[in-house]
mmCIF file of C-alpha atoms in Angstrom:
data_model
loop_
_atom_site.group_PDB
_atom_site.id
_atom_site.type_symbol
_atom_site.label_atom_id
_atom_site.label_comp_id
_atom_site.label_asym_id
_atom_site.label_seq_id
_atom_site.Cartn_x
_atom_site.Cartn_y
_atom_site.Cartn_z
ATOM 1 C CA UNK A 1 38.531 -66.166 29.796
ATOM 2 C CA UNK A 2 38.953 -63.155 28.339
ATOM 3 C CA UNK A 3 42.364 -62.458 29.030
ATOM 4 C CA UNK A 4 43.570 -65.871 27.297
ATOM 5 C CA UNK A 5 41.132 -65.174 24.320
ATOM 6 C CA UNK A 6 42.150 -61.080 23.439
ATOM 7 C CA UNK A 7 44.956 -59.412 23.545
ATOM 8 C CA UNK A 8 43.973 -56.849 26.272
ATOM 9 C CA UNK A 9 47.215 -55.236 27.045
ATOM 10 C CA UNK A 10 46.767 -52.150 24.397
ATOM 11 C CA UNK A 11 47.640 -48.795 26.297
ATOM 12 C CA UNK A 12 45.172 -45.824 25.613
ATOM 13 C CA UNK A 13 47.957 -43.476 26.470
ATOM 14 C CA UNK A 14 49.879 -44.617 23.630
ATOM 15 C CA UNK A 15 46.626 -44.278 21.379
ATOM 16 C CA UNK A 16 46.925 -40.718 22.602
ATOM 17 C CA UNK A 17 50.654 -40.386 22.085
ATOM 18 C CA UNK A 18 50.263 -41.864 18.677
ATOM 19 C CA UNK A 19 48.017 -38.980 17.424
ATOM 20 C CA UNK A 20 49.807 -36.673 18.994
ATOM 21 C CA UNK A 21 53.074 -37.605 16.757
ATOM 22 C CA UNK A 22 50.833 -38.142 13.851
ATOM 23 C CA UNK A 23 49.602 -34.770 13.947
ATOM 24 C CA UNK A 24 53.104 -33.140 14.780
ATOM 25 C CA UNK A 25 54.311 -34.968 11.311
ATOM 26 C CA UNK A 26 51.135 -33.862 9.445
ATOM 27 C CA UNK A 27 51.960 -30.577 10.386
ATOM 28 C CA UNK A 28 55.537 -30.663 9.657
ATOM 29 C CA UNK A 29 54.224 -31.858 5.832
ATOM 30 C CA UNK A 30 51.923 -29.241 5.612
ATOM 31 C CA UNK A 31 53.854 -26.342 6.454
ATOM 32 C CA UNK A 32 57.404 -27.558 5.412
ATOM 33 C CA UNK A 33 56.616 -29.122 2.285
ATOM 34 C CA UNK A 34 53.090 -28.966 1.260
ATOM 35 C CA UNK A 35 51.924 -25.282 1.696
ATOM 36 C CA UNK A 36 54.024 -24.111 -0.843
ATOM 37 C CA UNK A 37 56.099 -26.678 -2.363
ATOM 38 C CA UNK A 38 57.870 -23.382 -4.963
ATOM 39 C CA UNK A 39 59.006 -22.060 -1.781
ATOM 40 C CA UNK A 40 61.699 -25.062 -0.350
ATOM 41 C CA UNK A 41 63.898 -25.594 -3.789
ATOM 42 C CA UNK A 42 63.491 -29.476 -3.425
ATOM 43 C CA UNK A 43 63.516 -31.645 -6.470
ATOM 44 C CA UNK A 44 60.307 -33.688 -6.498
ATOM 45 C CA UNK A 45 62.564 -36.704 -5.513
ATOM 46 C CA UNK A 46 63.774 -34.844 -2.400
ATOM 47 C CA UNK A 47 60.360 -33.940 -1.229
ATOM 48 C CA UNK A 48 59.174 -37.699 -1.662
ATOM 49 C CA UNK A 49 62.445 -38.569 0.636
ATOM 50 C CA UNK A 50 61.356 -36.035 3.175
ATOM 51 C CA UNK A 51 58.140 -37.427 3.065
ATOM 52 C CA UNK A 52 58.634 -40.985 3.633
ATOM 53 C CA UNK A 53 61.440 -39.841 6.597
ATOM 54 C CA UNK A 54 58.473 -38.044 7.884
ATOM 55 C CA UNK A 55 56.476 -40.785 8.091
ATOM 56 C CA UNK A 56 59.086 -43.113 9.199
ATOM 57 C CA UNK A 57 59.680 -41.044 12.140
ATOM 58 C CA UNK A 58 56.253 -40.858 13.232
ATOM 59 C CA UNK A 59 55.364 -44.444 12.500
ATOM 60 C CA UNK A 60 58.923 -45.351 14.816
ATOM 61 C CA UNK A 61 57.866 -42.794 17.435
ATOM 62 C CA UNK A 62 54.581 -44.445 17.188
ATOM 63 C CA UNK A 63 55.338 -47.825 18.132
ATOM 64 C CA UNK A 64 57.771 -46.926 20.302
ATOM 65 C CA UNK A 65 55.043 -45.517 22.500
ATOM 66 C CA UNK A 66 52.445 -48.318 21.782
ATOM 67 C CA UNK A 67 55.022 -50.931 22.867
ATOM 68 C CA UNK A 68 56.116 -49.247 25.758
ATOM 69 C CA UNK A 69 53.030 -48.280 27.122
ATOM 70 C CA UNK A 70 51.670 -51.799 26.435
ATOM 71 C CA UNK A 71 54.482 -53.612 28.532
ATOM 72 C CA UNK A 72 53.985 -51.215 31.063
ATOM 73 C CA UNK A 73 50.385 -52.177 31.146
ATOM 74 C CA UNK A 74 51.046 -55.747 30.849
ATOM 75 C CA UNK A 75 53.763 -55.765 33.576
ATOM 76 C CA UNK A 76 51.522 -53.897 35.970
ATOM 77 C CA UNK A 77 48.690 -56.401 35.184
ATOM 78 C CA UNK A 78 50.961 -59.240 35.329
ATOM 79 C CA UNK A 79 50.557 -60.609 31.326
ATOM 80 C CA UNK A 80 52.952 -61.369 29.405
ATOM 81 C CA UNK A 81 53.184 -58.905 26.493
ATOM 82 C CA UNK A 82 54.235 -61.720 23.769
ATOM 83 C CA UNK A 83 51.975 -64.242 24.452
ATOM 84 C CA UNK A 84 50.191 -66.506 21.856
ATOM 85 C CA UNK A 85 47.362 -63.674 21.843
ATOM 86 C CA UNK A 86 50.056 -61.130 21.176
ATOM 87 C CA UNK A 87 51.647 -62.954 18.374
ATOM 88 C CA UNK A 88 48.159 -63.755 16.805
ATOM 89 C CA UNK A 89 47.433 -60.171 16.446
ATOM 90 C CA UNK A 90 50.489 -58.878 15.313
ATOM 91 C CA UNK A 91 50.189 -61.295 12.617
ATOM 92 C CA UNK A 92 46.416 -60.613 11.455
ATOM 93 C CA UNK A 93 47.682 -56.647 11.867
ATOM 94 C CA UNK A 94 50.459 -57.216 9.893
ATOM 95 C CA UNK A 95 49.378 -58.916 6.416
ATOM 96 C CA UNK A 96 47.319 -55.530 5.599
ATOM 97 C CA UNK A 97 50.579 -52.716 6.832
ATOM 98 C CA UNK A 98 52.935 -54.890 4.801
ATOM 99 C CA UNK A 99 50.852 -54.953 2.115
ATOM 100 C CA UNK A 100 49.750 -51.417 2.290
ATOM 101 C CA UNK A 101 53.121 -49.843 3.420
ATOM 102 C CA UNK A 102 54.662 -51.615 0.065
ATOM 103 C CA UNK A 103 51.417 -50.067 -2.291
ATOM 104 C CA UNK A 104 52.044 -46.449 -0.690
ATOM 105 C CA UNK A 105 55.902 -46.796 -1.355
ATOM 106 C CA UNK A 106 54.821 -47.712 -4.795
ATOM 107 C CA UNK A 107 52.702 -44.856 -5.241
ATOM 108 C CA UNK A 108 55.157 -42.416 -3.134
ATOM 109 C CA UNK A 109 58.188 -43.333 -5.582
ATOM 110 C CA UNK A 110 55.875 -42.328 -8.723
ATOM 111 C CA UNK A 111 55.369 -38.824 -7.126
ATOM 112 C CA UNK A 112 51.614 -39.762 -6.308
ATOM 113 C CA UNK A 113 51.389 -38.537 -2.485
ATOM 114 C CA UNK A 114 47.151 -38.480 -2.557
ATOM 115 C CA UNK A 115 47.530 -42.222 -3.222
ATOM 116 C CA UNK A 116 50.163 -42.714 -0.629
ATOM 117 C CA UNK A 117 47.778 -40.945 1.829
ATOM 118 C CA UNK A 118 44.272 -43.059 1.154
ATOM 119 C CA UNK A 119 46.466 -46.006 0.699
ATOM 120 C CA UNK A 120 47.705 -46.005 3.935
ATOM 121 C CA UNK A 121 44.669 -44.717 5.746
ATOM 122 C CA UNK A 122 42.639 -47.500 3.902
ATOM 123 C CA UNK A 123 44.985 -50.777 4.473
ATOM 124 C CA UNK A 124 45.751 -49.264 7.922
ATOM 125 C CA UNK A 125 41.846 -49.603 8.801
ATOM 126 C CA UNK A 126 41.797 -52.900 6.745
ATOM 127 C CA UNK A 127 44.353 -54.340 9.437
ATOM 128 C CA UNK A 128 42.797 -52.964 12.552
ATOM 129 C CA UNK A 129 39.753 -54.726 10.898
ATOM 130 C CA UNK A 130 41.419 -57.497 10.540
ATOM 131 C CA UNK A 131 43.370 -57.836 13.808
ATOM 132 C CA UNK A 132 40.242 -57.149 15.996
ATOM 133 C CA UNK A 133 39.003 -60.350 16.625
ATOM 134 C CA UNK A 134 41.631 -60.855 18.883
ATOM 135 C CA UNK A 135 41.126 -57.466 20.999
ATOM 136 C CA UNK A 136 38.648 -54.866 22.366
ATOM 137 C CA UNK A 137 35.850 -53.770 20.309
ATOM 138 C CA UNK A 138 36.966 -50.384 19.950
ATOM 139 C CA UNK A 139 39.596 -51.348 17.526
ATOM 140 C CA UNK A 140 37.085 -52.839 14.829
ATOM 141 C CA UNK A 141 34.906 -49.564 14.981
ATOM 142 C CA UNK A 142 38.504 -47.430 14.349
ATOM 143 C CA UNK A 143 39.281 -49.192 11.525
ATOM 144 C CA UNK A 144 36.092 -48.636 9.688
ATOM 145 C CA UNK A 145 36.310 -44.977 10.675
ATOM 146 C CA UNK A 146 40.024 -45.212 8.764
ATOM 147 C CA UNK A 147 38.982 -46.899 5.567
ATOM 148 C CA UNK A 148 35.864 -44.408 5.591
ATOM 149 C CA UNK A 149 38.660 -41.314 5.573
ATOM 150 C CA UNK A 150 40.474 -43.195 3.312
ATOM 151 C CA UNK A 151 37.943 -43.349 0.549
ATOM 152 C CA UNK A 152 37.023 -39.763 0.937
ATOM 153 C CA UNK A 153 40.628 -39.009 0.663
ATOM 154 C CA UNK A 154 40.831 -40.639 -2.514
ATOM 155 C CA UNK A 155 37.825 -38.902 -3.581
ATOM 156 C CA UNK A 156 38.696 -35.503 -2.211
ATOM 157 C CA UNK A 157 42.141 -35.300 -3.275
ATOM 158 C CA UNK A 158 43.140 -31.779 -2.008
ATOM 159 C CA UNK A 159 42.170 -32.651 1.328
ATOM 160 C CA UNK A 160 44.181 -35.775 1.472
ATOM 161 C CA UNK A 161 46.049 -33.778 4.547
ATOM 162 C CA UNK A 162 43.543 -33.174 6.108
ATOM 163 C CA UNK A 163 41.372 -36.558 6.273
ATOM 164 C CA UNK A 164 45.260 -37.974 7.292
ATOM 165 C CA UNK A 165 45.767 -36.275 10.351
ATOM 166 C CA UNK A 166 42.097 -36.857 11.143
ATOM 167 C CA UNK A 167 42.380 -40.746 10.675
ATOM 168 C CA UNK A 168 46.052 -40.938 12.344
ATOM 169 C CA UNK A 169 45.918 -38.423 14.557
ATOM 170 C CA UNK A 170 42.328 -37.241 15.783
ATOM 171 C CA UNK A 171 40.697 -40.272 15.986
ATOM 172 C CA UNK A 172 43.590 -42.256 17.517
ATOM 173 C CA UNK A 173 43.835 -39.418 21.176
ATOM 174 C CA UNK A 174 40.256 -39.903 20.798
ATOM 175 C CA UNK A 175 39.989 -44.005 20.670
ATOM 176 C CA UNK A 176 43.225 -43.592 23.234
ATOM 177 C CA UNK A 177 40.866 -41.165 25.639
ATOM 178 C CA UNK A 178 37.974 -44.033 25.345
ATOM 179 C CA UNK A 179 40.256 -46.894 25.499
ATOM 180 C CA UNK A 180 41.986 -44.689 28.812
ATOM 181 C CA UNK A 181 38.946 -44.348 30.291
ATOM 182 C CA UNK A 182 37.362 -47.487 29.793
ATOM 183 C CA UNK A 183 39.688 -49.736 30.330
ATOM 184 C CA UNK A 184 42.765 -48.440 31.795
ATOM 185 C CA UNK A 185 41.820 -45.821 34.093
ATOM 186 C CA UNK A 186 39.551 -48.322 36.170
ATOM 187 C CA UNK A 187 42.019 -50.593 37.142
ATOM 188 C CA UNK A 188 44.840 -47.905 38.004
#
């Protein structure tokens, strides 16, 4: 029942993998850009450009490693990775990045980074929200956690960084770990 009911074919490895890159681009913004913006010569423009590359990269990297690590578990549990299920989630997920990734492109071509970072933190844990119902728990309960950092990112604007790398990278090796251990791990 469950498997034709939630997609269940979400890797924890790739959760892992995910924060991993997100922190590796955090930290590349911080001490490239960030620390010291007098110190790199770049126009405003050209940091914004470095910026959204940045995040490109890490969002590509990103789903590179969900999707591969989610047809490997799919393929191993014999599931088709784009079933119905599949296709329902992607599209409940995706209504609230689209939206979101087009407000923080807004905001990043204005020159306001702290809005591009609680922007994307809170429609990123507005779509796990919303995509949920069609997979494990775990994802509703991350997606609160990332609107929560959102908001206090958008409150506490000089740690907008900070509450970044803990939303995309922290707590995703640490829902990966759970989701690993939980669900993954067992049947290996």
């Amino acid at each position: 029942m469950e498997k034709s009911s939630k997609f269940i074919s979400l890797s924890g490895i790739s959760g892992v993998l995910a924060g991993v890159t997100a922190i590796a681009g955090a930290a590349f913004a911080h001490f490239y850009l960030l620390r010291d913006p007098a110190l790199t010569n770049y126009s405003k423009m050209q940091e914004m450009m470095i910026l959204l590359a940045d995040a490109l990269v890490v969002l590509t990297v990103s789903l590179a490693f969900g999707f591969y690590f989610s047809w490997r578990k799919a393929k191993k549990n014999n599931a088709n990775l784009f079933s119905k299920m599949t296709l329902r989630t992607l599209y409940n997920l995706a209504i609230p990045l689209v939206a979101g990734g087009l407000f923080s492109l807004i905001f990043l071509l204005k020159g306001n980074v702290s809005m591009v970072i609680s922007g994307t933190l809170i429609f990123y844990g507005l779509a796990l929200v919303n995509a949920s119902k069609y997979t494990f728990q775990e994802i509703h309960s991350l997606g609160i956690i990332e609107i929560i950092l959102g908001l206090l990112s958008a409150l506490l604007v000089k740690n907008g960084l900070l509450f970044w790398t803990i939303g995309f990278g922290f707590c995703h090796i640490l829902y990966g770990l759970i989701m690993y251990f939980k669900y993954d791990r067992r049947k290996s």
